[in-house]
Amino acid sequence: SSVRPACPGAGAHMTMLASDVASASMTYQVPKSITGRTVKTQTMCTLGPASRTRKQLAQLLVAGMNAARLNFSHGNYELFDEITTNLRAAMSETGLHCALVMDSRGPEIRIGTFANGKGVRLAKGQRFKFVSWHVKGDDTQVTLLSWTLWQHVQPGDKVILDYGLISFTVVAVTPRCIETTVDNTNFLGSRKHAVVKLQKPLENFRQSLLSYKDTEDIAWAIEHQLDMIAVSGVRRAADLDEVRALPGFAESGMRVLAKVDNAAVLECIDDVLASADGIVLCRSDIAVEVPVQRIASLQKSLIEKCNHAGKPIVILNHVLASMRSNPTPTRAEATDIANMVLDGADCLGLTDTTATGANGVECVEVLRKICVETEMSVNYRQLYAELRGHMLSAAAAAGGAPQSLGHSLASSTVKTAWDVEAAVIIIFTRSGEAARRVSKYRPHCQLVCVTSSERTAHQLLISRACTPIVVGSLKRFEALVDHVLKKLAREKLVYPGDMIVQTSGVLDSDEGTHVLSVLQLP
C-alpha cells in the first residue's frame, strides 16, 4: 500500500552493500520493531557462553541488538575470537549492523576461584580469610587478586563482594592474610568483584589505570578491529589520554567511552566528559561506593550532562536482571527502563541476561517493547526547546560566542523537521559527527545516517535515533539521494507525500559549505 499506516514499521539499522550506489539493490528485508514502530533507544548486549554461536547472535540481531559488549573481566581470547567471527557472519547473513565494544578490565579487584568450580554459602558471623597466594577456595578462605592496597587495610575496614550482595568486616591483618567475619549470609561465587572500603581514605594514592593485561587486551581489540572501548577505572581525564597513546590506537579509529564505575571520577566528571567520546554508567560498581539513595539522582544528572554535551550515554547493569532466569520482568524493572528513556539515555545495556541467561532474545524483545511504548509519550518539541535553550544559555555565559556552523545546522535541521512534519531526516556523514550533532537535539523522527564507512555506521549505533545505511561512496550525490529514497520507500520508512529533511555538504566539520534542504516525495 502507498498509504502511510498509523504506526509505520521500521528497522533499527540497515545496510547497502553495493560498491557503487548507482547499481545498489536491496538484498534483505529490514526487520520491524516488536510493536511495528521505530525504536530510537539503542540496545547493547553483553555476549558470553549463552550468546556465542552464529544462530544465537543472528537471533539477537533480529530481536534488536545494536551493540555487542565483550567484557574482558570475564572470558578469554578463544571465546572472544569465536564471538567476533560468528557475529560478523551473522551480520552478513542478516544484513544488520552491530557495534563491537570492548569493556576493559581496569584496576579492578577480584577474588579467585573455589575448588568446587561454583562457590560456597557463607553464614553471618563466621570467620573467613582472604589470602595473597593462589589457593583452591573453600568455606574458610579464598585468594584476593590484584590488590595494591593490601598494606593499608586495618581492623574495622570492609570488604564488599559481588556488588554488595555479601560483605565482610576486617578483624586482623597479617602481611599475607586478611581475617574477617561475614556480615550477612549469602552465596559467594568464583571471581566476584571486590571493593575494599577503608575507614581512613588514602591521600594522593594513585593506581595505574592500565595493567599489562589491559594493554594486551587493547592490542587484541585493535587487531580484531573493534569499534569502541569502554575504559574501566577512569579517575581523571588524563586516563583516557593514556589509552589513546597506546601503540596503534590512534590509527585504529576506535572511539573511547569512559566508564563511571567509581566515586573518584565524579569529582572531575565534566573534564572526563569533555575528553571522552561517550559515557557508560556502571550502576553495579558505582552503587558500592555511592550511597544507594544517591543512585537515581546521579543517573539523571549524568544523562542530562551527556545530553547537553551531545555525547552518547549507555546505562549498564541491572537492566531486566530478573530475566536471567525468569520469562518476564518485574514491574519495577519495566518502570526503571521507562524512566531511563524519559530521562534521555541513548543506549541501555544488558549484562548477565544475554551473556549467560536463558532468555537473552526474549529480554531484548521486552526491552525494545518498553522503549517503543515509552518513546511515544516523550514531548520531543519541548525537549528540543530545552536542549536548544541550554545551548544558547551556555553560549551567552561564554561571552556570546557565535554558534559553530555544524551545531547551527544540526539544531536547524531538527527545527525544520518539526516545522514540516518530516517523516525522516537524512544525514550524509563520513565520520558520524554530523549525525551525533543532530541526535543531540532529539528529533521526533528517525535519523537515517548515510555513510561510506562501516566503522562509522557501527559507532553511531549507541546514539539515540540513529539508523545507519552504508553505501559504497558518498560521491555522485544526486544518484545517491535517489537510491537512498527508493530504499527507504521499499522498507516502508517513507511514503508518497512525505516530507524529507536532508543535510549535506561538509557535514563533519565547522568549515566549508553546509546545505539543509527539504523535499516532498511524489
Short mmCIF file of C-alpha atoms in Angstrom, two decimals, residues 263-451:
data_model
loop_
_atom_site.label_atom_id
_atom_site.label_comp_id
_atom_site.label_asym_id
_atom_site.label_seq_id
_atom_site.Cartn_x
_atom_site.Cartn_y
_atom_site.Cartn_z
CA ALA A 263 33.31 7.63 43.22
CA ALA A 264 36.57 9.40 42.34
CA VAL A 265 35.55 10.05 38.72
CA LEU A 266 32.53 12.02 39.90
CA GLU A 267 34.84 14.72 41.26
CA CYS A 268 36.03 15.57 37.73
CA ILE A 269 33.15 14.29 35.61
CA ASP A 270 32.93 17.45 33.47
CA ASP A 271 36.58 17.13 32.40
CA VAL A 272 36.17 13.41 31.73
CA LEU A 273 33.02 14.02 29.67
CA ALA A 274 34.81 16.69 27.62
CA SER A 275 37.62 14.23 26.81
CA ALA A 276 35.53 11.10 26.24
CA ASP A 277 33.53 10.16 23.14
CA GLY A 278 30.74 8.93 25.41
CA ILE A 279 29.90 7.69 28.90
CA VAL A 280 28.99 4.27 30.29
CA LEU A 281 27.30 4.38 33.69
CA CYS A 282 28.01 1.12 35.54
CA ARG A 283 25.31 1.04 38.16
CA SER A 284 26.55 -2.10 39.94
CA ASP A 285 30.04 -0.72 40.50
CA ILE A 286 29.11 2.83 41.44
CA ALA A 287 26.40 1.66 43.85
CA VAL A 288 29.06 0.06 46.06
CA GLU A 289 30.88 3.39 46.51
CA VAL A 290 27.94 5.83 46.45
CA PRO A 291 25.03 5.74 48.95
CA VAL A 292 22.06 3.94 47.44
CA GLN A 293 19.79 6.96 47.89
CA ARG A 294 22.01 8.96 45.50
CA ILE A 295 21.96 6.50 42.60
CA ALA A 296 18.79 7.78 40.93
CA SER A 297 19.79 11.45 41.08
CA LEU A 298 23.32 10.58 39.93
CA GLN A 299 21.93 8.71 36.91
CA LYS A 300 19.63 11.57 35.97
CA SER A 301 22.43 14.12 36.34
CA LEU A 302 24.83 12.13 34.13
CA ILE A 303 22.19 11.66 31.44
CA GLU A 304 21.47 15.39 31.45
CA LYS A 305 25.18 16.27 31.22
CA CYS A 306 25.66 13.91 28.28
CA ASN A 307 22.54 15.22 26.51
CA HIS A 308 23.78 18.81 26.85
CA ALA A 309 27.24 17.84 25.61
CA GLY A 310 25.89 15.83 22.70
CA LYS A 311 27.74 12.71 23.89
CA PRO A 312 26.02 9.29 23.96
CA ILE A 313 25.41 7.65 27.34
CA VAL A 314 24.96 3.92 27.93
CA ILE A 315 23.29 2.71 31.15
CA LEU A 316 24.66 -0.67 32.19
CA ASN A 317 23.84 -3.27 34.89
CA HIS A 318 20.60 -4.40 36.50
CA VAL A 319 18.55 -3.82 33.35
CA LEU A 320 15.94 -6.61 33.34
CA ALA A 321 18.20 -8.60 35.68
CA SER A 322 15.41 -10.94 36.78
CA MET A 323 15.00 -12.20 33.21
CA ARG A 324 18.28 -14.07 33.51
CA SER A 325 16.09 -16.92 34.76
CA ASN A 326 12.51 -15.60 34.58
CA PRO A 327 10.47 -15.29 31.36
CA THR A 328 9.03 -11.86 32.28
CA PRO A 329 10.42 -8.80 34.07
CA THR A 330 9.24 -7.27 37.32
CA ARG A 331 7.09 -4.13 37.28
CA ALA A 332 9.93 -2.22 38.90
CA GLU A 333 12.30 -3.25 36.08
CA ALA A 334 9.84 -2.09 33.42
CA THR A 335 9.45 1.25 35.20
CA ASP A 336 13.23 1.57 35.52
CA ILE A 337 13.63 1.24 31.76
CA ALA A 338 10.85 3.72 31.06
CA ASN A 339 12.44 6.29 33.37
CA MET A 340 15.83 5.95 31.64
CA VAL A 341 14.19 6.50 28.26
CA LEU A 342 12.28 9.54 29.54
CA ASP A 343 15.43 10.96 31.11
CA GLY A 344 17.23 10.77 27.76
CA ALA A 345 19.52 7.72 27.78
CA ASP A 346 20.91 6.87 24.34
CA CYS A 347 21.52 3.17 24.90
CA LEU A 348 20.54 0.57 27.51
CA GLY A 349 22.91 -2.30 28.26
CA LEU A 350 22.05 -5.89 29.14
CA THR A 351 24.65 -7.93 31.03
CA ASP A 352 24.12 -11.41 32.54
CA THR A 353 20.76 -11.79 30.85
CA THR A 354 22.33 -12.10 27.39
CA ALA A 355 25.80 -13.37 28.38
CA THR A 356 24.78 -16.34 30.49
CA GLY A 357 20.98 -16.17 30.85
CA ALA A 358 18.37 -18.48 29.41
CA ASN A 359 16.14 -15.76 27.91
CA GLY A 360 18.51 -13.45 26.04
CA VAL A 361 16.43 -12.96 22.89
CA GLU A 362 13.20 -12.52 24.87
CA CYS A 363 14.97 -10.00 27.07
CA VAL A 364 15.93 -7.85 24.06
CA GLU A 365 12.39 -8.04 22.72
CA VAL A 366 10.90 -6.98 26.06
CA LEU A 367 13.39 -4.14 26.40
CA ARG A 368 12.51 -2.76 23.00
CA LYS A 369 8.77 -3.09 23.61
CA ILE A 370 9.11 -0.94 26.72
CA CYS A 371 11.31 1.58 24.90
CA VAL A 372 8.88 1.95 22.00
CA GLU A 373 5.90 2.47 24.27
CA THR A 374 7.76 4.99 26.42
CA GLU A 375 9.16 6.96 23.47
CA MET A 376 5.58 7.63 22.32
CA SER A 377 4.99 9.73 25.45
CA VAL A 378 8.10 11.92 25.02
CA ASN A 379 7.33 15.57 24.24
CA TYR A 380 10.03 15.98 21.59
CA ARG A 381 9.13 19.57 20.78
CA GLN A 382 9.57 20.61 24.41
CA LEU A 383 12.75 18.53 24.66
CA TYR A 384 14.21 20.28 21.62
CA ALA A 385 13.38 23.69 23.08
CA GLU A 386 15.09 22.77 26.36
CA LEU A 387 18.25 21.50 24.66
CA ARG A 388 18.37 24.47 22.30
CA GLY A 389 17.81 26.85 25.23
CA HIS A 390 20.64 25.29 27.21
CA MET A 391 22.98 25.67 24.24
CA LEU A 392 22.11 29.36 23.86
CA SER A 393 22.50 29.94 27.61
CA ALA A 394 25.90 28.29 27.58
CA ALA A 395 26.96 30.47 24.62
CA ALA A 396 25.78 33.60 26.46
CA ALA A 397 27.68 32.57 29.59
CA ALA A 398 30.79 32.18 27.44
CA GLY A 399 30.57 35.80 26.31
CA GLY A 400 28.12 35.43 23.47
CA ALA A 401 30.44 33.43 21.22
CA PRO A 402 28.73 32.58 17.90
CA GLN A 403 27.47 29.04 17.42
CA SER A 404 29.57 26.85 15.14
CA LEU A 405 28.25 26.14 11.65
CA GLY A 406 27.94 22.44 12.38
CA HIS A 407 25.89 22.89 15.55
CA SER A 408 23.77 25.62 13.96
CA LEU A 409 22.92 23.30 11.07
CA ALA A 410 22.14 20.44 13.46
CA SER A 411 19.64 22.42 15.55
CA SER A 412 18.12 23.99 12.43
CA THR A 413 17.69 20.53 10.91
CA VAL A 414 15.62 19.35 13.86
CA LYS A 415 13.61 22.59 13.96
CA THR A 416 12.85 22.31 10.25
CA ALA A 417 11.80 18.67 10.67
CA TRP A 418 9.23 19.85 13.21
CA ASP A 419 8.01 22.70 11.03
CA VAL A 420 7.33 20.49 8.00
CA GLU A 421 6.36 17.37 10.00
CA ALA A 422 9.10 15.37 8.31
CA ALA A 423 8.89 11.58 8.20
CA VAL A 424 12.69 11.15 8.42
CA ILE A 425 15.87 13.18 8.48
CA ILE A 426 18.60 12.02 6.10
CA ILE A 427 22.19 12.90 7.03
CA PHE A 428 25.21 12.27 4.80
CA THR A 429 28.26 11.82 7.02
CA ARG A 430 31.76 10.41 6.83
CA SER A 431 32.87 10.39 10.46
CA GLY A 432 29.43 10.32 12.09
CA GLU A 433 29.97 13.68 13.81
CA ALA A 434 27.14 15.37 11.89
CA ALA A 435 24.72 12.61 12.89
CA ARG A 436 25.69 12.86 16.55
CA ARG A 437 25.13 16.61 16.46
CA VAL A 438 21.62 16.18 15.10
CA SER A 439 20.90 13.34 17.55
CA LYS A 440 21.80 15.73 20.37
CA TYR A 441 18.64 17.77 19.67
CA ARG A 442 16.43 14.67 19.92
CA PRO A 443 14.34 14.85 16.73
CA HIS A 444 10.86 13.33 16.74
CA CYS A 445 11.64 11.21 13.68
CA GLN A 446 14.35 8.71 12.83
CA LEU A 447 17.82 9.85 11.68
CA VAL A 448 18.86 7.96 8.57
CA CYS A 449 22.65 8.29 8.58
CA VAL A 450 24.19 7.60 5.17
CA THR A 451 27.92 6.87 5.28
#
